[in-house]
């Protein structure tokens, strides 16, 4: 059924940067579809929190973005549930130093955003909507031992510009390139020494917070004369190079 508030789909929205983006969109009056893969408990909790604040303003959808056949299902689930789509945020990502994960990284970091954007276009064009891809400063500045990841984010950055050209004037497509915002977890945890080196290279000399990315999303959502751009949110680290 149709609803009056704008609708956003955020992939990888259960935790970290994705949750911050979903929260900021919801606070700004959006109804939010929360995509997740493994983090079911966190996704359900976030949706419950949103619905407690505003009834029927959030829902969850589970999908493995490495499986290209799920892409149409995610868009269909969103539009079937909420009646429209105004914003797509391609946030979900795989970050790995293992070259054996090449196919998984390109499937999740490149192919899934492309498929979602294609599937969403007809719906977004009806609302003069926008797509926001979360890339990385390492799309342009290589990170040692993460060659495949860097390549995947570089591909997503080019995808942003290519689809902005193709989808105009009906749908805007932009990207955000985070710097030191949320340190990697698990097997990809960065040592204290590496973290210190990264912060030393950051002009503002501090670690960022996911809410800075959420703020950038809101800027790109609200400014309807911006398309094909990548907004660096990195505390100035890009100016200091590797």
XYZ file of N, CA and C in Angstrom, residues 15-223:
627
model
N 23.849 -2.801 11.578
C 24.899 -2.382 12.506
C 25.747 -1.268 11.904
N 26.586 -0.700 12.739
C 27.662 0.194 12.342
C 27.169 1.341 11.442
N 27.867 1.602 10.355
C 27.519 2.732 9.502
C 26.106 2.592 8.944
N 25.730 1.387 8.532
C 24.396 1.180 7.979
C 23.295 1.524 8.960
N 23.468 1.138 10.216
C 22.469 1.447 11.241
C 22.393 2.947 11.490
N 23.541 3.617 11.461
C 23.557 5.069 11.650
C 22.821 5.770 10.511
N 23.031 5.290 9.295
C 22.331 5.863 8.142
C 20.828 5.641 8.260
N 20.432 4.409 8.566
C 19.009 4.095 8.700
C 18.364 4.935 9.792
N 19.074 5.096 10.903
C 18.545 5.877 12.024
C 18.342 7.333 11.638
N 19.317 7.909 10.966
C 19.200 9.319 10.573
C 18.070 9.516 9.562
N 17.939 8.612 8.627
C 16.840 8.700 7.669
C 15.493 8.614 8.381
N 15.393 7.688 9.322
C 14.140 7.530 10.058
C 13.833 8.777 10.875
N 14.838 9.344 11.513
C 14.651 10.572 12.282
C 14.197 11.727 11.404
N 14.552 11.652 10.128
C 14.195 12.715 9.184
C 12.849 12.471 8.508
N 12.121 11.461 8.968
C 10.776 11.226 8.467
C 10.631 10.124 7.445
N 11.726 9.432 7.134
C 11.657 8.337 6.172
C 11.099 7.070 6.810
N 10.400 6.306 6.011
C 10.103 4.921 6.325
C 11.278 4.113 5.789
N 11.759 3.132 6.563
C 13.022 2.483 6.229
C 12.883 0.965 6.109
N 13.398 0.434 5.005
C 13.557 -1.005 4.852
C 14.989 -1.340 5.247
N 15.145 -2.170 6.260
C 16.447 -2.522 6.822
C 16.886 -3.860 6.247
N 17.858 -3.832 5.355
C 18.392 -5.080 4.818
C 19.504 -5.597 5.720
N 19.564 -6.921 5.854
C 20.648 -7.555 6.607
C 20.916 -8.924 5.996
N 22.048 -9.497 6.372
C 22.364 -10.865 5.954
C 22.453 -11.758 7.188
N 23.485 -11.541 8.015
C 23.677 -12.381 9.199
C 23.096 -11.770 10.481
N 23.019 -10.451 10.557
C 22.716 -9.762 11.826
C 21.217 -9.632 12.062
N 20.539 -10.770 12.139
C 19.079 -10.762 12.268
C 18.617 -10.083 13.555
N 19.231 -10.443 14.673
C 18.797 -9.887 15.957
C 18.927 -8.371 15.972
N 20.054 -7.867 15.492
C 20.272 -6.420 15.476
C 19.294 -5.725 14.535
N 19.021 -6.340 13.388
C 18.097 -5.745 12.419
C 16.681 -5.670 12.981
N 16.238 -6.755 13.600
C 14.893 -6.779 14.172
C 14.776 -5.765 15.303
N 15.813 -5.676 16.124
C 15.802 -4.708 17.231
C 15.698 -3.283 16.698
N 16.449 -2.977 15.643
C 16.412 -1.631 15.078
C 15.038 -1.323 14.499
N 14.452 -2.289 13.800
C 13.118 -2.088 13.239
C 12.081 -1.883 14.339
N 12.194 -2.648 15.407
C 11.266 -2.490 16.531
C 11.403 -1.107 17.158
N 12.632 -0.652 17.268
C 12.878 0.682 17.820
C 12.215 1.750 16.945
N 12.386 1.632 15.644
C 11.777 2.597 14.728
C 10.256 2.551 14.809
N 9.698 1.343 14.851
C 8.243 1.207 14.882
C 7.648 1.658 16.207
N 8.423 1.557 17.285
C 7.971 2.098 18.563
C 7.883 3.622 18.500
N 8.811 4.215 17.771
C 8.825 5.670 17.637
C 7.747 6.162 16.684
N 7.488 5.370 15.633
C 6.500 5.738 14.626
C 5.962 4.454 14.018
N 4.713 4.180 14.242
C 4.128 2.896 13.837
C 4.267 2.643 12.338
N 4.567 1.394 12.009
C 4.645 0.942 10.612
C 5.632 1.748 9.773
N 6.747 2.126 10.390
C 7.731 2.953 9.687
C 9.012 2.201 9.360
N 9.045 0.898 9.625
C 10.255 0.127 9.332
C 9.917 -1.342 9.167
N 10.745 -2.008 8.398
C 10.605 -3.438 8.177
C 11.988 -3.984 7.845
N 12.165 -5.296 7.950
C 13.456 -5.906 7.638
C 13.326 -6.851 6.448
N 14.436 -7.022 5.747
C 14.498 -7.995 4.660
C 15.870 -8.650 4.700
N 15.882 -9.965 4.686
C 17.141 -10.705 4.725
C 17.517 -11.167 3.325
N 18.793 -10.995 2.979
C 19.265 -11.476 1.679
C 20.779 -11.551 1.674
N 21.290 -12.549 0.991
C 22.721 -12.680 0.745
C 23.010 -11.985 -0.582
N 23.659 -10.838 -0.531
C 23.870 -10.044 -1.735
C 24.854 -10.670 -2.709
N 25.535 -11.713 -2.273
C 26.403 -12.430 -3.207
C 25.582 -13.246 -4.207
N 24.339 -13.475 -3.880
C 23.420 -14.207 -4.754
C 22.631 -13.194 -5.577
N 22.979 -13.066 -6.833
C 22.381 -12.025 -7.670
C 20.872 -12.192 -7.818
N 20.375 -13.408 -7.651
C 18.939 -13.644 -7.823
C 18.103 -12.990 -6.728
N 18.738 -12.579 -5.623
C 17.987 -11.965 -4.522
C 17.704 -10.489 -4.751
N 18.406 -9.883 -5.693
C 18.333 -8.433 -5.869
C 16.916 -7.966 -6.182
N 16.286 -8.584 -7.167
C 14.920 -8.205 -7.513
C 13.980 -8.394 -6.329
N 14.227 -9.444 -5.534
C 13.360 -9.721 -4.387
C 13.412 -8.606 -3.353
N 14.597 -8.029 -3.147
C 14.741 -6.957 -2.156
C 13.944 -5.731 -2.579
N 14.088 -5.347 -3.839
C 13.343 -4.186 -4.333
C 11.845 -4.468 -4.307
N 11.459 -5.670 -4.740
C 10.035 -6.037 -4.744
C 9.462 -6.014 -3.333
N 10.217 -6.542 -2.366
C 9.744 -6.564 -0.981
C 9.534 -5.153 -0.454
N 10.435 -4.248 -0.804
C 10.333 -2.866 -0.330
C 9.114 -2.170 -0.914
N 8.954 -2.260 -2.223
C 7.850 -1.565 -2.879
C 6.511 -2.219 -2.538
N 6.494 -3.526 -2.404
C 5.252 -4.213 -2.027
C 4.811 -3.818 -0.626
N 5.779 -3.662 0.260
C 5.456 -3.336 1.657
C 5.075 -1.874 1.829
N 5.796 -0.982 1.145
C 5.623 0.447 1.408
C 5.075 1.254 0.231
N 4.947 0.640 -0.936
C 4.282 1.302 -2.046
C 5.129 2.175 -2.935
N 6.348 2.469 -2.524
C 7.198 3.351 -3.315
C 8.638 3.217 -2.838
N 9.541 3.885 -3.557
C 10.942 3.922 -3.151
C 11.514 5.272 -3.552
N 12.098 5.966 -2.574
C 12.668 7.293 -2.817
C 14.189 7.322 -2.766
N 14.758 6.474 -1.921
C 16.211 6.482 -1.737
C 16.714 5.051 -1.596
N 17.781 4.744 -2.323
C 18.492 3.473 -2.179
C 19.902 3.780 -1.702
N 20.284 3.207 -0.563
C 21.646 3.361 -0.054
C 22.337 2.007 -0.127
N 23.311 1.898 -1.024
C 24.093 0.669 -1.170
C 25.270 0.723 -0.204
N 25.032 0.232 1.001
C 26.029 0.304 2.066
C 26.716 -1.030 2.332
N 26.015 -2.136 2.156
C 26.567 -3.456 2.487
C 27.869 -3.703 1.732
N 28.820 -4.327 2.431
C 30.140 -4.503 1.830
C 30.874 -5.653 2.498
N 31.758 -6.290 1.742
C 32.675 -7.289 2.296
C 34.075 -6.700 2.279
N 34.746 -6.735 3.437
C 36.103 -6.204 3.593
C 37.001 -7.357 4.005
N 37.890 -7.758 3.113
C 38.738 -8.913 3.392
C 40.097 -8.725 2.739
N 41.129 -9.259 3.399
C 42.474 -9.223 2.814
C 42.785 -10.490 2.026
N 41.878 -11.460 2.071
C 42.094 -12.759 1.442
C 41.716 -12.703 -0.039
N 42.690 -12.898 -0.915
C 42.411 -12.878 -2.350
C 41.414 -13.958 -2.764
N 41.286 -14.993 -1.945
C 40.329 -16.061 -2.254
C 38.888 -15.554 -2.200
N 38.694 -14.399 -1.556
C 37.356 -13.815 -1.454
C 37.033 -12.893 -2.623
N 37.848 -12.942 -3.674
C 37.678 -12.066 -4.838
C 36.236 -12.060 -5.342
N 35.705 -13.238 -5.647
C 34.362 -13.315 -6.223
C 33.307 -12.786 -5.260
N 33.454 -13.110 -3.971
C 32.486 -12.632 -2.986
C 32.517 -11.112 -2.876
N 33.723 -10.542 -2.858
C 33.829 -9.089 -2.728
C 33.242 -8.376 -3.937
N 33.542 -8.867 -5.126
C 32.990 -8.210 -6.309
C 31.487 -8.440 -6.424
N 31.013 -9.589 -5.973
C 29.569 -9.847 -6.005
C 28.821 -8.900 -5.077
N 29.338 -8.723 -3.863
C 28.663 -7.889 -2.865
C 28.931 -6.403 -3.071
N 30.183 -6.053 -3.376
C 30.588 -4.650 -3.412
C 30.331 -3.965 -4.747
N 30.179 -4.750 -5.813
C 30.021 -4.162 -7.147
C 28.737 -4.643 -7.836
N 28.607 -5.962 -7.975
C 27.468 -6.498 -8.717
C 26.145 -6.227 -8.011
N 26.103 -6.383 -6.691
C 24.847 -6.166 -5.963
C 24.371 -4.716 -6.061
N 25.228 -3.716 -5.804
C 24.772 -2.337 -5.987
C 24.277 -2.055 -7.406
N 24.972 -2.634 -8.382
C 24.562 -2.431 -9.772
C 23.181 -3.041 -10.019
N 22.994 -4.277 -9.574
C 21.711 -4.934 -9.768
C 20.582 -4.243 -9.028
N 20.852 -3.819 -7.799
C 19.841 -3.111 -7.019
C 19.477 -1.786 -7.677
N 20.488 -1.083 -8.151
C 20.242 0.209 -8.798
C 19.402 0.030 -10.055
N 19.747 -0.980 -10.842
C 18.965 -1.270 -12.048
C 17.518 -1.625 -11.698
N 17.365 -2.492 -10.712
C 16.024 -2.940 -10.331
C 15.200 -1.813 -9.721
N 15.877 -0.875 -9.066
C 15.180 0.213 -8.382
C 14.854 1.382 -9.301
N 15.508 1.445 -10.449
C 15.410 2.648 -11.289
C 13.972 3.031 -11.620
N 13.168 2.079 -12.052
C 11.798 2.419 -12.462
C 10.994 2.996 -11.305
N 11.253 2.506 -10.098
C 10.540 3.015 -8.921
C 11.089 4.371 -8.493
N 12.403 4.508 -8.494
C 13.020 5.779 -8.110
C 12.670 6.889 -9.095
N 12.525 6.550 -10.363
C 12.204 7.572 -11.362
C 10.811 8.148 -11.143
N 9.937 7.381 -10.504
C 8.587 7.865 -10.218
C 8.569 8.853 -9.061
N 9.612 8.842 -8.244
C 9.673 9.726 -7.076
C 10.805 10.747 -7.184
N 11.429 10.825 -8.353
C 12.628 11.660 -8.543
C 13.614 11.351 -7.426
N 13.876 10.083 -7.249
C 14.677 9.616 -6.124
C 16.169 9.652 -6.377
N 16.907 9.044 -5.445
C 18.362 9.046 -5.580
C 18.965 7.760 -5.042
N 20.168 7.488 -5.532
C 20.960 6.338 -5.103
C 22.241 6.864 -4.480
N 22.622 6.295 -3.347
C 23.870 6.677 -2.689
C 24.679 5.416 -2.439
N 25.865 5.368 -3.007
C 26.771 4.238 -2.825
C 27.824 4.589 -1.782
N 28.079 3.667 -0.872
C 29.138 3.872 0.115
C 30.399 3.207 -0.427
N 31.347 4.027 -0.850
C 32.590 3.507 -1.406
C 33.645 3.489 -0.303
N 34.779 4.124 -0.518
C 35.873 4.107 0.457
C 36.958 5.032 -0.079
N 37.722 5.664 0.811
C 38.849 6.456 0.313
C 39.846 5.567 -0.415
N 39.808 4.265 -0.113
C 40.741 3.337 -0.755
C 40.289 2.919 -2.155
N 39.223 3.525 -2.643
C 38.889 3.376 -4.055
C 39.918 4.099 -4.917
N 40.533 5.125 -4.348
C 41.529 5.918 -5.069
C 42.915 5.853 -4.446
N 42.999 5.349 -3.233
C 44.253 5.336 -2.484
C 44.450 3.928 -1.933
N 45.310 3.103 -2.541
C 45.385 1.685 -2.169
C 45.761 1.447 -0.715
N 45.186 0.391 -0.163
C 45.476 -0.045 1.201
C 46.275 -1.342 1.119
N 47.450 -1.336 1.719
C 48.326 -2.502 1.653
C 47.610 -3.768 2.130
N 47.800 -4.846 1.395
C 47.248 -6.173 1.693
C 45.754 -6.301 1.389
N 45.144 -5.242 0.850
C 43.711 -5.296 0.537
C 43.463 -4.927 -0.927
N 44.278 -5.491 -1.820
C 44.214 -5.115 -3.232
C 42.851 -5.386 -3.859
N 42.278 -6.543 -3.564
C 40.995 -6.892 -4.190
C 39.883 -5.987 -3.672
N 39.872 -5.742 -2.364
C 38.874 -4.836 -1.791
C 38.968 -3.458 -2.438
N 40.179 -2.932 -2.556
C 40.366 -1.611 -3.160
C 39.849 -1.584 -4.592
N 40.120 -2.644 -5.340
C 39.628 -2.718 -6.715
C 38.102 -2.711 -6.762
N 37.479 -3.421 -5.829
C 36.017 -3.482 -5.832
C 35.412 -2.115 -5.541
N 36.020 -1.370 -4.634
C 35.498 -0.044 -4.314
C 35.774 0.953 -5.434
N 36.895 0.773 -6.130
C 37.162 1.616 -7.298
C 36.116 1.370 -8.379
N 35.731 0.116 -8.538
C 34.684 -0.218 -9.510
C 33.357 0.415 -9.119
N 33.045 0.418 -7.823
C 31.799 1.025 -7.362
C 31.817 2.537 -7.572
N 32.979 3.153 -7.390
C 33.093 4.592 -7.631
C 32.820 4.919 -9.098
N 33.372 4.118 -10.003
C 33.104 4.337 -11.428
C 31.653 4.030 -11.765
N 31.098 2.995 -11.124
C 29.683 2.677 -11.335
C 28.812 3.872 -10.973
N 29.173 4.568 -9.907
C 28.420 5.745 -9.474
C 28.349 6.780 -10.587
N 29.486 7.086 -11.177
C 29.522 8.099 -12.233
C 28.805 7.617 -13.500
N 29.005 6.341 -13.837
C 28.391 5.805 -15.053
C 26.865 5.802 -14.961
N 26.339 5.389 -13.805
C 24.884 5.349 -13.660
C 24.295 6.744 -13.489
N 25.067 7.663 -12.903
C 24.590 9.048 -12.827
C 24.361 9.594 -14.230
N 25.283 9.281 -15.130
C 25.166 9.708 -16.524
C 23.969 9.046 -17.195
N 23.794 7.763 -16.930
C 22.732 7.005 -17.590
C 21.351 7.295 -17.021
N 21.253 7.475 -15.710
C 19.951 7.624 -15.063
C 19.417 9.059 -15.073
N 20.263 10.024 -15.385
C 19.806 11.415 -15.418
C 18.801 11.604 -16.561
N 17.823 12.493 -16.394
C 17.634 13.399 -15.264
C 16.680 12.875 -14.197
N 16.221 11.631 -14.344
C 15.172 11.138 -13.454
C 15.677 10.733 -12.076
N 16.873 10.149 -12.004
C 17.404 9.628 -10.739
C 18.835 10.114 -10.563
N 19.143 10.634 -9.389
C 20.503 11.072 -9.076
C 21.285 9.914 -8.459
N 22.579 9.856 -8.759
C 23.442 8.805 -8.217
C 24.720 9.451 -7.696
N 24.992 9.256 -6.411
C 26.183 9.812 -5.776
C 26.835 8.767 -4.883
N 27.990 9.115 -4.358
C 28.710 8.199 -3.466
C 29.306 8.964 -2.297
N 29.579 8.229 -1.242
C 30.292 8.751 -0.070
C 31.486 7.850 0.161
N 32.659 8.458 0.336
C 33.891 7.700 0.569
C 34.356 7.932 2.005
N 34.044 7.006 2.912
C 34.469 7.171 4.307
C 35.972 6.956 4.473
N 36.527 7.644 5.459
C 37.898 7.377 5.881
C 37.862 6.530 7.135
N 38.565 6.961 8.174
C 38.606 6.218 9.441
C 37.323 6.494 10.223
N 36.307 5.721 9.944
C 35.001 5.911 10.575
C 34.685 4.767 11.532
N 34.667 3.561 11.041
C 34.386 2.389 11.880
C 35.488 1.369 11.629
N 36.328 1.125 12.625
C 37.431 0.183 12.445
C 36.908 -1.201 12.076
N 37.608 -1.919 11.204
C 37.196 -3.286 10.857
C 37.142 -4.176 12.094
N 36.272 -5.175 12.032
C 36.117 -6.099 13.150
C 36.549 -7.502 12.742
N 36.642 -8.399 13.720
C 36.928 -9.808 13.451
C 38.313 -10.034 12.890
N 38.402 -10.896 11.875
C 39.689 -11.280 11.298
C 40.420 -10.117 10.649
N 39.703 -9.057 10.317
C 40.314 -7.917 9.638
C 40.627 -6.769 10.588
N 40.618 -7.059 11.875
C 40.915 -6.037 12.875
C 42.298 -5.440 12.635
N 42.391 -4.124 12.700
C 43.663 -3.439 12.493
C 44.388 -3.272 13.824
N 45.691 -3.466 13.801
C 46.483 -3.343 15.027
C 46.458 -1.906 15.535
N 46.806 -1.752 16.809
C 46.865 -0.418 17.409
C 47.843 0.470 16.657
N 48.944 -0.123 16.210
C 49.957 0.639 15.479
C 49.408 1.158 14.149
N 48.687 0.303 13.431
C 48.119 0.720 12.147
C 47.056 1.790 12.358
N 46.242 1.623 13.382
C 45.232 2.632 13.679
C 45.883 3.974 13.989
N 46.958 3.944 14.761
C 47.667 5.179 15.106
C 48.247 5.842 13.858
N 48.769 5.023 12.949
C 49.323 5.556 11.698
C 48.236 6.235 10.873
N 47.073 5.600 10.803
C 45.961 6.165 10.037
C 45.525 7.500 10.625
N 45.406 7.556 11.949
C 44.973 8.796 12.587
C 46.015 9.897 12.432
N 47.294 9.513 12.425
C 48.360 10.503 12.235
C 48.288 11.123 10.844
N 47.771 10.363 9.881
C 47.634 10.852 8.514
C 46.344 11.650 8.304
N 45.475 11.646 9.301
C 44.194 12.339 9.197
C 44.361 13.779 9.657
N 44.022 14.735 8.809
C 44.266 16.138 9.135
C 43.583 16.574 10.425
N 42.407 16.056 10.687
C 41.685 16.446 11.900
C 42.140 15.676 13.128
N 43.078 14.727 12.946
C 43.746 14.032 14.047
C 42.787 13.296 14.975
N 41.751 12.741 14.410
C 40.812 11.976 15.230
C 40.038 10.994 14.370
N 39.463 10.042 15.051
C 38.632 9.017 14.423
C 37.233 9.568 14.210
N 36.631 9.243 13.082
C 35.276 9.693 12.813
C 34.234 8.777 13.428
N 33.009 9.183 13.337
C 31.885 8.414 13.884
C 30.894 8.129 12.754
N 30.203 6.993 12.805
C 29.239 6.688 11.743
C 28.217 7.785 11.480
N 27.914 8.603 12.484
C 26.896 9.632 12.251
C 27.368 10.676 11.241
N 28.695 10.787 11.040
C 29.187 11.701 10.011
C 28.792 11.211 8.616
N 28.797 9.910 8.428
C 28.364 9.349 7.145
C 26.864 9.549 6.975
N 26.120 9.370 8.053
C 24.676 9.588 7.997
C 24.352 11.040 7.640
N 25.123 11.974 8.186
C 24.923 13.384 7.844
C 25.175 13.623 6.359
N 26.220 12.981 5.842
C 26.542 13.128 4.421
C 25.431 12.552 3.545
N 24.866 11.431 3.973
C 23.737 10.851 3.243
C 22.589 11.846 3.157
N 22.276 12.488 4.272
C 21.164 13.432 4.275
C 21.434 14.620 3.364
N 22.687 15.054 3.300
C 23.025 16.139 2.372
C 22.750 15.714 0.934
N 23.210 14.527 0.567
C 23.026 14.064 -0.806
C 21.565 13.761 -1.124
N 20.813 13.348 -0.117
C 19.380 13.114 -0.314
C 18.650 14.433 -0.565
N 19.039 15.460 0.175
C 18.283 16.716 0.156
C 18.692 17.676 -0.956
N 19.938 17.599 -1.418
C 20.388 18.529 -2.453
C 20.129 17.917 -3.829
